[in-house]
Amino acid sequence: MKLFKYIFWIFYRVWFYVLVAIPIIGLMPLLLISISREQWYPYFFKLARFWAKFILVGMGFSYRIKKEEIPNPKSSYMFVANHTSMTDIMLMLVSVKNPFVFVGKKELAKIPLFGFFYKRTCILVDRSSPKSRQAVFLRAQRRLQQGLSICIFPEGGVPDESILLDEFKDGAFRMAINQQIPIVPMTFYDNKKRFPFSFFSGGPGKMRVKIHNFFSTEGLTTEDTKDLNKSVRVLILENLYQDQKLID
Protein backbone atom coordinates (compact mmCIF):
# COMPACT_ATOMS: atom_id res chain seq x y z
CA MET A 1 0.00 0.00 0.00
CA LYS A 2 2.81 2.41 0.89
CA LEU A 3 4.46 1.73 -2.46
CA PHE A 4 1.31 2.83 -4.32
CA LYS A 5 1.17 6.00 -2.20
CA TYR A 6 4.75 6.88 -3.07
CA ILE A 7 4.10 6.25 -6.77
CA PHE A 8 1.01 8.49 -6.58
CA TRP A 9 2.94 11.30 -4.85
CA ILE A 10 5.74 11.17 -7.43
CA PHE A 11 3.22 11.32 -10.28
CA TYR A 12 1.26 14.06 -8.48
CA ARG A 13 4.33 16.29 -8.12
CA VAL A 14 5.37 15.81 -11.75
CA TRP A 15 1.78 16.44 -12.89
CA PHE A 16 1.77 19.78 -11.05
CA TYR A 17 4.73 21.07 -13.10
CA VAL A 18 3.14 19.74 -16.29
CA LEU A 19 0.00 21.74 -15.49
CA VAL A 20 2.09 24.84 -14.78
CA ALA A 21 3.74 24.56 -18.20
CA ILE A 22 0.81 23.64 -20.46
CA PRO A 23 -1.10 26.98 -20.33
CA ILE A 24 2.12 28.99 -20.53
CA ILE A 25 3.14 27.20 -23.72
CA GLY A 26 -0.38 27.31 -25.19
CA LEU A 27 -0.90 30.99 -24.38
CA MET A 28 2.66 32.08 -25.15
CA PRO A 29 1.83 34.59 -27.93
CA LEU A 30 -0.88 36.30 -25.85
CA LEU A 31 1.31 36.30 -22.76
CA LEU A 32 4.22 37.89 -24.61
CA ILE A 33 1.95 40.60 -26.02
CA SER A 34 0.35 41.30 -22.63
CA ILE A 35 3.72 41.90 -20.92
CA SER A 36 5.14 44.06 -23.71
CA ARG A 37 3.67 47.22 -22.10
CA GLU A 38 3.05 47.98 -18.44
CA GLN A 39 -0.38 49.43 -19.15
CA TRP A 40 -1.45 46.07 -20.60
CA TYR A 41 -0.84 44.28 -17.29
CA PRO A 42 -4.59 43.85 -16.54
CA TYR A 43 -4.82 41.63 -19.66
CA PHE A 44 -1.89 39.58 -18.42
CA PHE A 45 -3.62 39.30 -15.05
CA LYS A 46 -6.72 37.78 -16.69
CA LEU A 47 -4.53 35.20 -18.41
CA ALA A 48 -2.77 34.51 -15.11
CA ARG A 49 -6.13 33.86 -13.42
CA PHE A 50 -7.01 31.35 -16.16
CA TRP A 51 -3.59 29.71 -15.67
CA ALA A 52 -4.22 29.44 -11.93
CA LYS A 53 -7.69 27.93 -12.33
CA PHE A 54 -6.34 25.44 -14.87
CA ILE A 55 -3.73 24.22 -12.38
CA LEU A 56 -6.04 24.00 -9.36
CA VAL A 57 -8.76 22.14 -11.26
CA GLY A 58 -6.20 19.88 -12.93
CA MET A 59 -4.75 18.98 -9.52
CA GLY A 60 -8.19 18.01 -8.24
CA PHE A 61 -8.59 21.02 -5.94
CA SER A 62 -12.01 22.58 -5.42
CA TYR A 63 -11.74 26.07 -3.99
CA ARG A 64 -14.30 27.82 -1.80
CA ILE A 65 -14.06 31.53 -1.18
CA LYS A 66 -15.86 33.22 1.70
CA LYS A 67 -15.93 37.03 1.59
CA GLU A 68 -16.66 39.17 4.62
CA GLU A 69 -16.01 42.25 2.47
CA ILE A 70 -15.70 42.62 -1.30
CA PRO A 71 -12.90 44.74 -2.84
CA ASN A 72 -14.00 47.68 -4.96
CA PRO A 73 -12.85 47.04 -8.57
CA LYS A 74 -11.82 50.70 -8.87
CA SER A 75 -9.69 50.81 -5.71
CA SER A 76 -6.18 49.65 -4.84
CA TYR A 77 -5.44 47.34 -1.93
CA MET A 78 -2.68 45.47 -0.14
CA PHE A 79 -3.58 41.75 -0.17
CA VAL A 80 -1.86 39.63 2.49
CA ALA A 81 -2.23 35.94 3.41
CA ASN A 82 -0.49 33.13 5.24
CA HIS A 83 2.07 31.28 3.10
CA THR A 84 2.08 27.48 3.23
CA SER A 85 2.44 26.07 -0.28
CA MET A 86 3.43 26.65 -3.90
CA THR A 87 -0.30 26.69 -4.65
CA ASP A 88 -0.74 29.91 -2.62
CA ILE A 89 0.08 31.91 -5.77
CA MET A 90 -2.66 30.15 -7.74
CA LEU A 91 -5.22 30.37 -4.96
CA MET A 92 -4.56 34.09 -4.51
CA LEU A 93 -5.06 34.66 -8.24
CA VAL A 94 -8.43 32.86 -8.36
CA SER A 95 -9.64 34.51 -5.13
CA VAL A 96 -9.04 38.12 -6.15
CA LYS A 97 -10.43 39.79 -9.28
CA ASN A 98 -8.71 43.14 -8.75
CA PRO A 99 -5.50 43.15 -10.84
CA PHE A 100 -2.59 42.99 -8.42
CA VAL A 101 1.17 42.59 -8.61
CA PHE A 102 3.02 40.06 -6.48
CA VAL A 103 6.01 41.11 -4.42
CA GLY A 104 8.10 37.96 -4.09
CA LYS A 105 11.55 36.52 -3.67
CA LYS A 106 13.88 36.70 -6.64
CA GLU A 107 14.75 32.98 -6.45
CA LEU A 108 11.45 32.04 -8.13
CA ALA A 109 12.66 33.72 -11.32
CA LYS A 110 14.93 30.69 -11.85
CA ILE A 111 11.99 28.33 -12.47
CA PRO A 112 11.83 27.47 -16.21
CA LEU A 113 8.99 29.12 -18.19
CA PHE A 114 7.23 30.39 -15.05
CA GLY A 115 10.30 32.41 -14.07
CA PHE A 116 10.43 34.18 -17.43
CA PHE A 117 7.06 35.85 -16.82
CA TYR A 118 7.47 36.08 -13.05
CA LYS A 119 10.49 38.37 -13.25
CA ARG A 120 8.82 40.55 -15.90
CA THR A 121 5.50 41.04 -14.11
CA CYS A 122 6.24 40.77 -10.38
CA ILE A 123 8.29 42.95 -8.07
CA LEU A 124 11.31 40.91 -7.04
CA VAL A 125 13.02 41.40 -3.72
CA ASP A 126 16.36 40.29 -2.37
CA ARG A 127 15.63 40.25 1.36
CA SER A 128 19.34 40.31 2.20
CA SER A 129 19.79 43.65 0.42
CA PRO A 130 18.50 46.93 1.93
CA LYS A 131 18.92 48.55 -1.50
CA SER A 132 16.64 45.92 -3.05
CA ARG A 133 14.00 46.48 -0.38
CA GLN A 134 14.03 50.22 -1.09
CA ALA A 135 13.63 49.56 -4.82
CA VAL A 136 10.59 47.42 -4.05
CA PHE A 137 8.84 50.38 -2.38
CA LEU A 138 9.49 52.60 -5.41
CA ARG A 139 8.25 50.00 -7.93
CA ALA A 140 5.18 49.22 -5.83
CA GLN A 141 4.37 52.92 -5.56
CA ARG A 142 4.44 53.25 -9.35
CA ARG A 143 2.16 50.23 -9.81
CA LEU A 144 -0.31 51.59 -7.27
CA GLN A 145 -0.35 54.90 -9.11
CA GLN A 146 -1.34 52.91 -12.21
CA GLY A 147 -4.45 51.71 -10.36
CA LEU A 148 -3.17 48.23 -9.52
CA SER A 149 -3.04 46.50 -6.14
CA ILE A 150 -0.17 44.72 -4.40
CA CYS A 151 0.02 41.22 -2.92
CA ILE A 152 2.62 40.20 -0.33
CA PHE A 153 2.94 37.07 1.78
CA PRO A 154 4.22 38.82 4.93
CA GLU A 155 5.84 35.75 6.48
CA GLY A 156 8.62 36.41 3.99
CA GLY A 157 8.78 32.78 2.88
CA VAL A 158 7.19 29.43 3.59
CA PRO A 159 7.77 28.54 7.26
CA ASP A 160 8.61 25.13 8.66
CA GLU A 161 5.53 22.88 8.45
CA SER A 162 5.41 22.63 12.24
CA ILE A 163 4.79 26.40 12.46
CA LEU A 164 1.15 27.36 12.08
CA LEU A 165 1.91 31.00 11.26
CA ASP A 166 5.34 32.62 11.31
CA GLU A 167 6.07 36.20 12.36
CA PHE A 168 5.13 38.83 9.78
CA LYS A 169 7.62 41.21 8.19
CA ASP A 170 6.71 44.90 8.34
CA GLY A 171 7.11 45.72 4.64
CA ALA A 172 3.52 45.16 3.49
CA PHE A 173 2.10 47.18 6.37
CA ARG A 174 4.54 50.05 6.05
CA MET A 175 3.86 50.22 2.31
CA ALA A 176 0.08 50.22 2.85
CA ILE A 177 0.36 53.03 5.40
CA ASN A 178 2.64 55.09 3.16
CA GLN A 179 0.20 54.76 0.27
CA GLN A 180 -2.91 55.00 2.48
CA ILE A 181 -4.50 51.88 0.97
CA PRO A 182 -6.60 49.30 2.86
CA ILE A 183 -5.11 45.96 3.87
CA VAL A 184 -7.11 42.88 2.87
CA PRO A 185 -6.23 39.94 5.15
CA MET A 186 -6.87 36.47 3.74
CA THR A 187 -6.66 33.06 5.39
CA PHE A 188 -5.71 29.96 3.39
CA TYR A 189 -6.85 27.00 5.48
CA ASP A 190 -5.97 23.89 3.47
CA ASN A 191 -3.01 24.54 1.15
CA LYS A 192 -0.45 23.03 3.53
CA LYS A 193 -2.48 19.82 3.64
CA ARG A 194 -3.25 19.71 -0.09
CA PHE A 195 0.18 20.54 -1.52
CA PRO A 196 2.92 21.05 1.09
CA PHE A 197 6.60 21.39 0.29
CA SER A 198 7.36 17.95 1.74
CA PHE A 199 7.49 15.72 -1.34
CA PHE A 200 5.62 12.59 -0.24
CA SER A 201 2.39 14.18 0.95
CA GLY A 202 -0.68 16.03 -0.29
CA GLY A 203 -3.59 15.15 -2.51
CA PRO A 204 -6.82 16.39 -4.13
CA GLY A 205 -9.54 18.02 -2.07
CA LYS A 206 -11.01 21.35 -1.05
CA MET A 207 -9.11 24.60 -0.58
CA ARG A 208 -10.89 27.15 1.57
CA VAL A 209 -10.19 30.88 1.55
CA LYS A 210 -11.59 33.59 3.76
CA ILE A 211 -11.33 37.25 2.74
CA HIS A 212 -11.66 39.12 6.02
CA ASN A 213 -12.93 42.62 6.68
CA PHE A 214 -10.39 45.18 5.55
CA PHE A 215 -8.04 47.15 7.78
CA SER A 216 -8.11 50.86 6.99
CA THR A 217 -4.80 52.74 7.00
CA GLU A 218 -6.42 56.15 6.74
CA GLY A 219 -4.69 58.56 9.09
CA LEU A 220 -2.07 56.03 10.21
CA THR A 221 1.65 56.81 10.21
CA THR A 222 4.71 54.59 10.02
CA GLU A 223 4.74 54.56 13.82
CA ASP A 224 1.58 52.42 13.62
CA THR A 225 3.26 49.76 11.47
CA LYS A 226 3.99 47.28 14.28
CA ASP A 227 0.51 47.51 15.75
CA LEU A 228 -1.11 47.04 12.35
CA ASN A 229 1.17 44.10 11.63
CA LYS A 230 0.22 42.48 14.93
CA SER A 231 -3.53 43.02 14.46
CA VAL A 232 -3.56 41.44 11.00
CA ARG A 233 -1.41 38.50 12.10
CA VAL A 234 -3.58 37.83 15.17
CA LEU A 235 -6.70 37.77 12.98
CA ILE A 236 -5.25 35.18 10.58
CA LEU A 237 -3.70 33.14 13.40
CA GLU A 238 -6.99 32.98 15.35
CA ASN A 239 -8.79 31.75 12.24
CA LEU A 240 -6.18 29.04 11.70
CA TYR A 241 -6.39 27.99 15.38
CA GLN A 242 -10.18 27.83 15.31
CA ASP A 243 -10.15 25.76 12.15
CA GLN A 244 -7.54 23.40 13.60
CA LYS A 245 -9.67 22.86 16.71
CA LEU A 246 -12.70 22.04 14.56
CA ILE A 247 -10.68 19.46 12.64
CA ASP A 248 -9.18 17.93 15.78
GROMACS .gro file of C-alpha atoms in nm:
model
  248
    1MET     CA    1   0.000   0.000   0.000
    2LYS     CA    2   0.281   0.241   0.089
    3LEU     CA    3   0.446   0.173  -0.246
    4PHE     CA    4   0.131   0.283  -0.432
    5LYS     CA    5   0.117   0.600  -0.220
    6TYR     CA    6   0.475   0.688  -0.307
    7ILE     CA    7   0.410   0.625  -0.677
    8PHE     CA    8   0.101   0.849  -0.658
    9TRP     CA    9   0.294   1.130  -0.485
   10ILE     CA   10   0.574   1.117  -0.743
   11PHE     CA   11   0.322   1.132  -1.028
   12TYR     CA   12   0.126   1.406  -0.848
   13ARG     CA   13   0.433   1.629  -0.812
   14VAL     CA   14   0.537   1.581  -1.175
   15TRP     CA   15   0.178   1.644  -1.289
   16PHE     CA   16   0.177   1.978  -1.105
   17TYR     CA   17   0.473   2.107  -1.310
   18VAL     CA   18   0.314   1.974  -1.629
   19LEU     CA   19   0.000   2.174  -1.549
   20VAL     CA   20   0.209   2.484  -1.478
   21ALA     CA   21   0.374   2.456  -1.820
   22ILE     CA   22   0.081   2.364  -2.046
   23PRO     CA   23  -0.110   2.698  -2.033
   24ILE     CA   24   0.212   2.899  -2.053
   25ILE     CA   25   0.314   2.720  -2.372
   26GLY     CA   26  -0.038   2.731  -2.519
   27LEU     CA   27  -0.090   3.099  -2.438
   28MET     CA   28   0.266   3.208  -2.515
   29PRO     CA   29   0.183   3.459  -2.793
   30LEU     CA   30  -0.088   3.630  -2.585
   31LEU     CA   31   0.131   3.630  -2.276
   32LEU     CA   32   0.422   3.789  -2.461
   33ILE     CA   33   0.195   4.060  -2.602
   34SER     CA   34   0.035   4.130  -2.263
   35ILE     CA   35   0.372   4.190  -2.092
   36SER     CA   36   0.514   4.406  -2.371
   37ARG     CA   37   0.367   4.722  -2.210
   38GLU     CA   38   0.305   4.798  -1.844
   39GLN     CA   39  -0.038   4.943  -1.915
   40TRP     CA   40  -0.145   4.607  -2.060
   41TYR     CA   41  -0.084   4.428  -1.729
   42PRO     CA   42  -0.459   4.385  -1.654
   43TYR     CA   43  -0.482   4.163  -1.966
   44PHE     CA   44  -0.189   3.958  -1.842
   45PHE     CA   45  -0.362   3.930  -1.505
   46LYS     CA   46  -0.672   3.778  -1.669
   47LEU     CA   47  -0.453   3.520  -1.841
   48ALA     CA   48  -0.277   3.451  -1.511
   49ARG     CA   49  -0.613   3.386  -1.342
   50PHE     CA   50  -0.701   3.135  -1.616
   51TRP     CA   51  -0.359   2.971  -1.567
   52ALA     CA   52  -0.422   2.944  -1.193
   53LYS     CA   53  -0.769   2.793  -1.233
   54PHE     CA   54  -0.634   2.544  -1.487
   55ILE     CA   55  -0.373   2.422  -1.238
   56LEU     CA   56  -0.604   2.400  -0.936
   57VAL     CA   57  -0.876   2.214  -1.126
   58GLY     CA   58  -0.620   1.988  -1.293
   59MET     CA   59  -0.475   1.898  -0.952
   60GLY     CA   60  -0.819   1.801  -0.824
   61PHE     CA   61  -0.859   2.102  -0.594
   62SER     CA   62  -1.201   2.258  -0.542
   63TYR     CA   63  -1.174   2.607  -0.399
   64ARG     CA   64  -1.430   2.782  -0.180
   65ILE     CA   65  -1.406   3.153  -0.118
   66LYS     CA   66  -1.586   3.322   0.170
   67LYS     CA   67  -1.593   3.703   0.159
   68GLU     CA   68  -1.666   3.917   0.462
   69GLU     CA   69  -1.601   4.225   0.247
   70ILE     CA   70  -1.570   4.262  -0.130
   71PRO     CA   71  -1.290   4.474  -0.284
   72ASN     CA   72  -1.400   4.768  -0.496
   73PRO     CA   73  -1.285   4.704  -0.857
   74LYS     CA   74  -1.182   5.070  -0.887
   75SER     CA   75  -0.969   5.081  -0.571
   76SER     CA   76  -0.618   4.965  -0.484
   77TYR     CA   77  -0.544   4.734  -0.193
   78MET     CA   78  -0.268   4.547  -0.014
   79PHE     CA   79  -0.358   4.175  -0.017
   80VAL     CA   80  -0.186   3.963   0.249
   81ALA     CA   81  -0.223   3.594   0.341
   82ASN     CA   82  -0.049   3.313   0.524
   83HIS     CA   83   0.207   3.128   0.310
   84THR     CA   84   0.208   2.748   0.323
   85SER     CA   85   0.244   2.607  -0.028
   86MET     CA   86   0.343   2.665  -0.390
   87THR     CA   87  -0.030   2.669  -0.465
   88ASP     CA   88  -0.074   2.991  -0.262
   89ILE     CA   89   0.008   3.191  -0.577
   90MET     CA   90  -0.266   3.015  -0.774
   91LEU     CA   91  -0.522   3.037  -0.496
   92MET     CA   92  -0.456   3.409  -0.451
   93LEU     CA   93  -0.506   3.466  -0.824
   94VAL     CA   94  -0.843   3.286  -0.836
   95SER     CA   95  -0.964   3.451  -0.513
   96VAL     CA   96  -0.904   3.812  -0.615
   97LYS     CA   97  -1.043   3.979  -0.928
   98ASN     CA   98  -0.871   4.314  -0.875
   99PRO     CA   99  -0.550   4.315  -1.084
  100PHE     CA  100  -0.259   4.299  -0.842
  101VAL     CA  101   0.117   4.259  -0.861
  102PHE     CA  102   0.302   4.006  -0.648
  103VAL     CA  103   0.601   4.111  -0.442
  104GLY     CA  104   0.810   3.796  -0.409
  105LYS     CA  105   1.155   3.652  -0.367
  106LYS     CA  106   1.388   3.670  -0.664
  107GLU     CA  107   1.475   3.298  -0.645
  108LEU     CA  108   1.145   3.204  -0.813
  109ALA     CA  109   1.266   3.372  -1.132
  110LYS     CA  110   1.493   3.069  -1.185
  111ILE     CA  111   1.199   2.833  -1.247
  112PRO     CA  112   1.183   2.747  -1.621
  113LEU     CA  113   0.899   2.912  -1.819
  114PHE     CA  114   0.723   3.039  -1.505
  115GLY     CA  115   1.030   3.241  -1.407
  116PHE     CA  116   1.043   3.418  -1.743
  117PHE     CA  117   0.706   3.585  -1.682
  118TYR     CA  118   0.747   3.608  -1.305
  119LYS     CA  119   1.049   3.837  -1.325
  120ARG     CA  120   0.882   4.055  -1.590
  121THR     CA  121   0.550   4.104  -1.411
  122CYS     CA  122   0.624   4.077  -1.038
  123ILE     CA  123   0.829   4.295  -0.807
  124LEU     CA  124   1.131   4.091  -0.704
  125VAL     CA  125   1.302   4.140  -0.372
  126ASP     CA  126   1.636   4.029  -0.237
  127ARG     CA  127   1.563   4.025   0.136
  128SER     CA  128   1.934   4.031   0.220
  129SER     CA  129   1.979   4.365   0.042
  130PRO     CA  130   1.850   4.693   0.193
  131LYS     CA  131   1.892   4.855  -0.150
  132SER     CA  132   1.664   4.592  -0.305
  133ARG     CA  133   1.400   4.648  -0.038
  134GLN     CA  134   1.403   5.022  -0.109
  135ALA     CA  135   1.363   4.956  -0.482
  136VAL     CA  136   1.059   4.742  -0.405
  137PHE     CA  137   0.884   5.038  -0.238
  138LEU     CA  138   0.949   5.260  -0.541
  139ARG     CA  139   0.825   5.000  -0.793
  140ALA     CA  140   0.518   4.922  -0.583
  141GLN     CA  141   0.437   5.292  -0.556
  142ARG     CA  142   0.444   5.325  -0.935
  143ARG     CA  143   0.216   5.023  -0.981
  144LEU     CA  144  -0.031   5.159  -0.727
  145GLN     CA  145  -0.035   5.490  -0.911
  146GLN     CA  146  -0.134   5.291  -1.221
  147GLY     CA  147  -0.445   5.171  -1.036
  148LEU     CA  148  -0.317   4.823  -0.952
  149SER     CA  149  -0.304   4.650  -0.614
  150ILE     CA  150  -0.017   4.472  -0.440
  151CYS     CA  151   0.002   4.122  -0.292
  152ILE     CA  152   0.262   4.020  -0.033
  153PHE     CA  153   0.294   3.707   0.178
  154PRO     CA  154   0.422   3.882   0.493
  155GLU     CA  155   0.584   3.575   0.648
  156GLY     CA  156   0.862   3.641   0.399
  157GLY     CA  157   0.878   3.278   0.288
  158VAL     CA  158   0.719   2.943   0.359
  159PRO     CA  159   0.777   2.854   0.726
  160ASP     CA  160   0.861   2.513   0.866
  161GLU     CA  161   0.553   2.288   0.845
  162SER     CA  162   0.541   2.263   1.224
  163ILE     CA  163   0.479   2.640   1.246
  164LEU     CA  164   0.115   2.736   1.208
  165LEU     CA  165   0.191   3.100   1.126
  166ASP     CA  166   0.534   3.262   1.131
  167GLU     CA  167   0.607   3.620   1.236
  168PHE     CA  168   0.513   3.883   0.978
  169LYS     CA  169   0.762   4.121   0.819
  170ASP     CA  170   0.671   4.490   0.834
  171GLY     CA  171   0.711   4.572   0.464
  172ALA     CA  172   0.352   4.516   0.349
  173PHE     CA  173   0.210   4.718   0.637
  174ARG     CA  174   0.454   5.005   0.605
  175MET     CA  175   0.386   5.022   0.231
  176ALA     CA  176   0.008   5.022   0.285
  177ILE     CA  177   0.036   5.303   0.540
  178ASN     CA  178   0.264   5.509   0.316
  179GLN     CA  179   0.020   5.476   0.027
  180GLN     CA  180  -0.291   5.500   0.248
  181ILE     CA  181  -0.450   5.188   0.097
  182PRO     CA  182  -0.660   4.930   0.286
  183ILE     CA  183  -0.511   4.596   0.387
  184VAL     CA  184  -0.711   4.288   0.287
  185PRO     CA  185  -0.623   3.994   0.515
  186MET     CA  186  -0.687   3.647   0.374
  187THR     CA  187  -0.666   3.306   0.539
  188PHE     CA  188  -0.571   2.996   0.339
  189TYR     CA  189  -0.685   2.700   0.548
  190ASP     CA  190  -0.597   2.389   0.347
  191ASN     CA  191  -0.301   2.454   0.115
  192LYS     CA  192  -0.045   2.303   0.353
  193LYS     CA  193  -0.248   1.982   0.364
  194ARG     CA  194  -0.325   1.971  -0.009
  195PHE     CA  195   0.018   2.054  -0.152
  196PRO     CA  196   0.292   2.105   0.109
  197PHE     CA  197   0.660   2.139   0.029
  198SER     CA  198   0.736   1.795   0.174
  199PHE     CA  199   0.749   1.572  -0.134
  200PHE     CA  200   0.562   1.259  -0.024
  201SER     CA  201   0.239   1.418   0.095
  202GLY     CA  202  -0.068   1.603  -0.029
  203GLY     CA  203  -0.359   1.515  -0.251
  204PRO     CA  204  -0.682   1.639  -0.413
  205GLY     CA  205  -0.954   1.802  -0.207
  206LYS     CA  206  -1.101   2.135  -0.105
  207MET     CA  207  -0.911   2.460  -0.058
  208ARG     CA  208  -1.089   2.715   0.157
  209VAL     CA  209  -1.019   3.088   0.155
  210LYS     CA  210  -1.159   3.359   0.376
  211ILE     CA  211  -1.133   3.725   0.274
  212HIS     CA  212  -1.166   3.912   0.602
  213ASN     CA  213  -1.293   4.262   0.668
  214PHE     CA  214  -1.039   4.518   0.555
  215PHE     CA  215  -0.804   4.715   0.778
  216SER     CA  216  -0.811   5.086   0.699
  217THR     CA  217  -0.480   5.274   0.700
  218GLU     CA  218  -0.642   5.615   0.674
  219GLY     CA  219  -0.469   5.856   0.909
  220LEU     CA  220  -0.207   5.603   1.021
  221THR     CA  221   0.165   5.681   1.021
  222THR     CA  222   0.471   5.459   1.002
  223GLU     CA  223   0.474   5.456   1.382
  224ASP     CA  224   0.158   5.242   1.362
  225THR     CA  225   0.326   4.976   1.147
  226LYS     CA  226   0.399   4.728   1.428
  227ASP     CA  227   0.051   4.751   1.575
  228LEU     CA  228  -0.111   4.704   1.235
  229ASN     CA  229   0.117   4.410   1.163
  230LYS     CA  230   0.022   4.248   1.493
  231SER     CA  231  -0.353   4.302   1.446
  232VAL     CA  232  -0.356   4.144   1.100
  233ARG     CA  233  -0.141   3.850   1.210
  234VAL     CA  234  -0.358   3.783   1.517
  235LEU     CA  235  -0.670   3.777   1.298
  236ILE     CA  236  -0.525   3.518   1.058
  237LEU     CA  237  -0.370   3.314   1.340
  238GLU     CA  238  -0.699   3.298   1.535
  239ASN     CA  239  -0.879   3.175   1.224
  240LEU     CA  240  -0.618   2.904   1.170
  241TYR     CA  241  -0.639   2.799   1.538
  242GLN     CA  242  -1.018   2.783   1.531
  243ASP     CA  243  -1.015   2.576   1.215
  244GLN     CA  244  -0.754   2.340   1.360
  245LYS     CA  245  -0.967   2.286   1.671
  246LEU     CA  246  -1.270   2.204   1.456
  247ILE     CA  247  -1.068   1.946   1.264
  248ASP     CA  248  -0.918   1.793   1.578
   0.00000   0.00000   0.00000
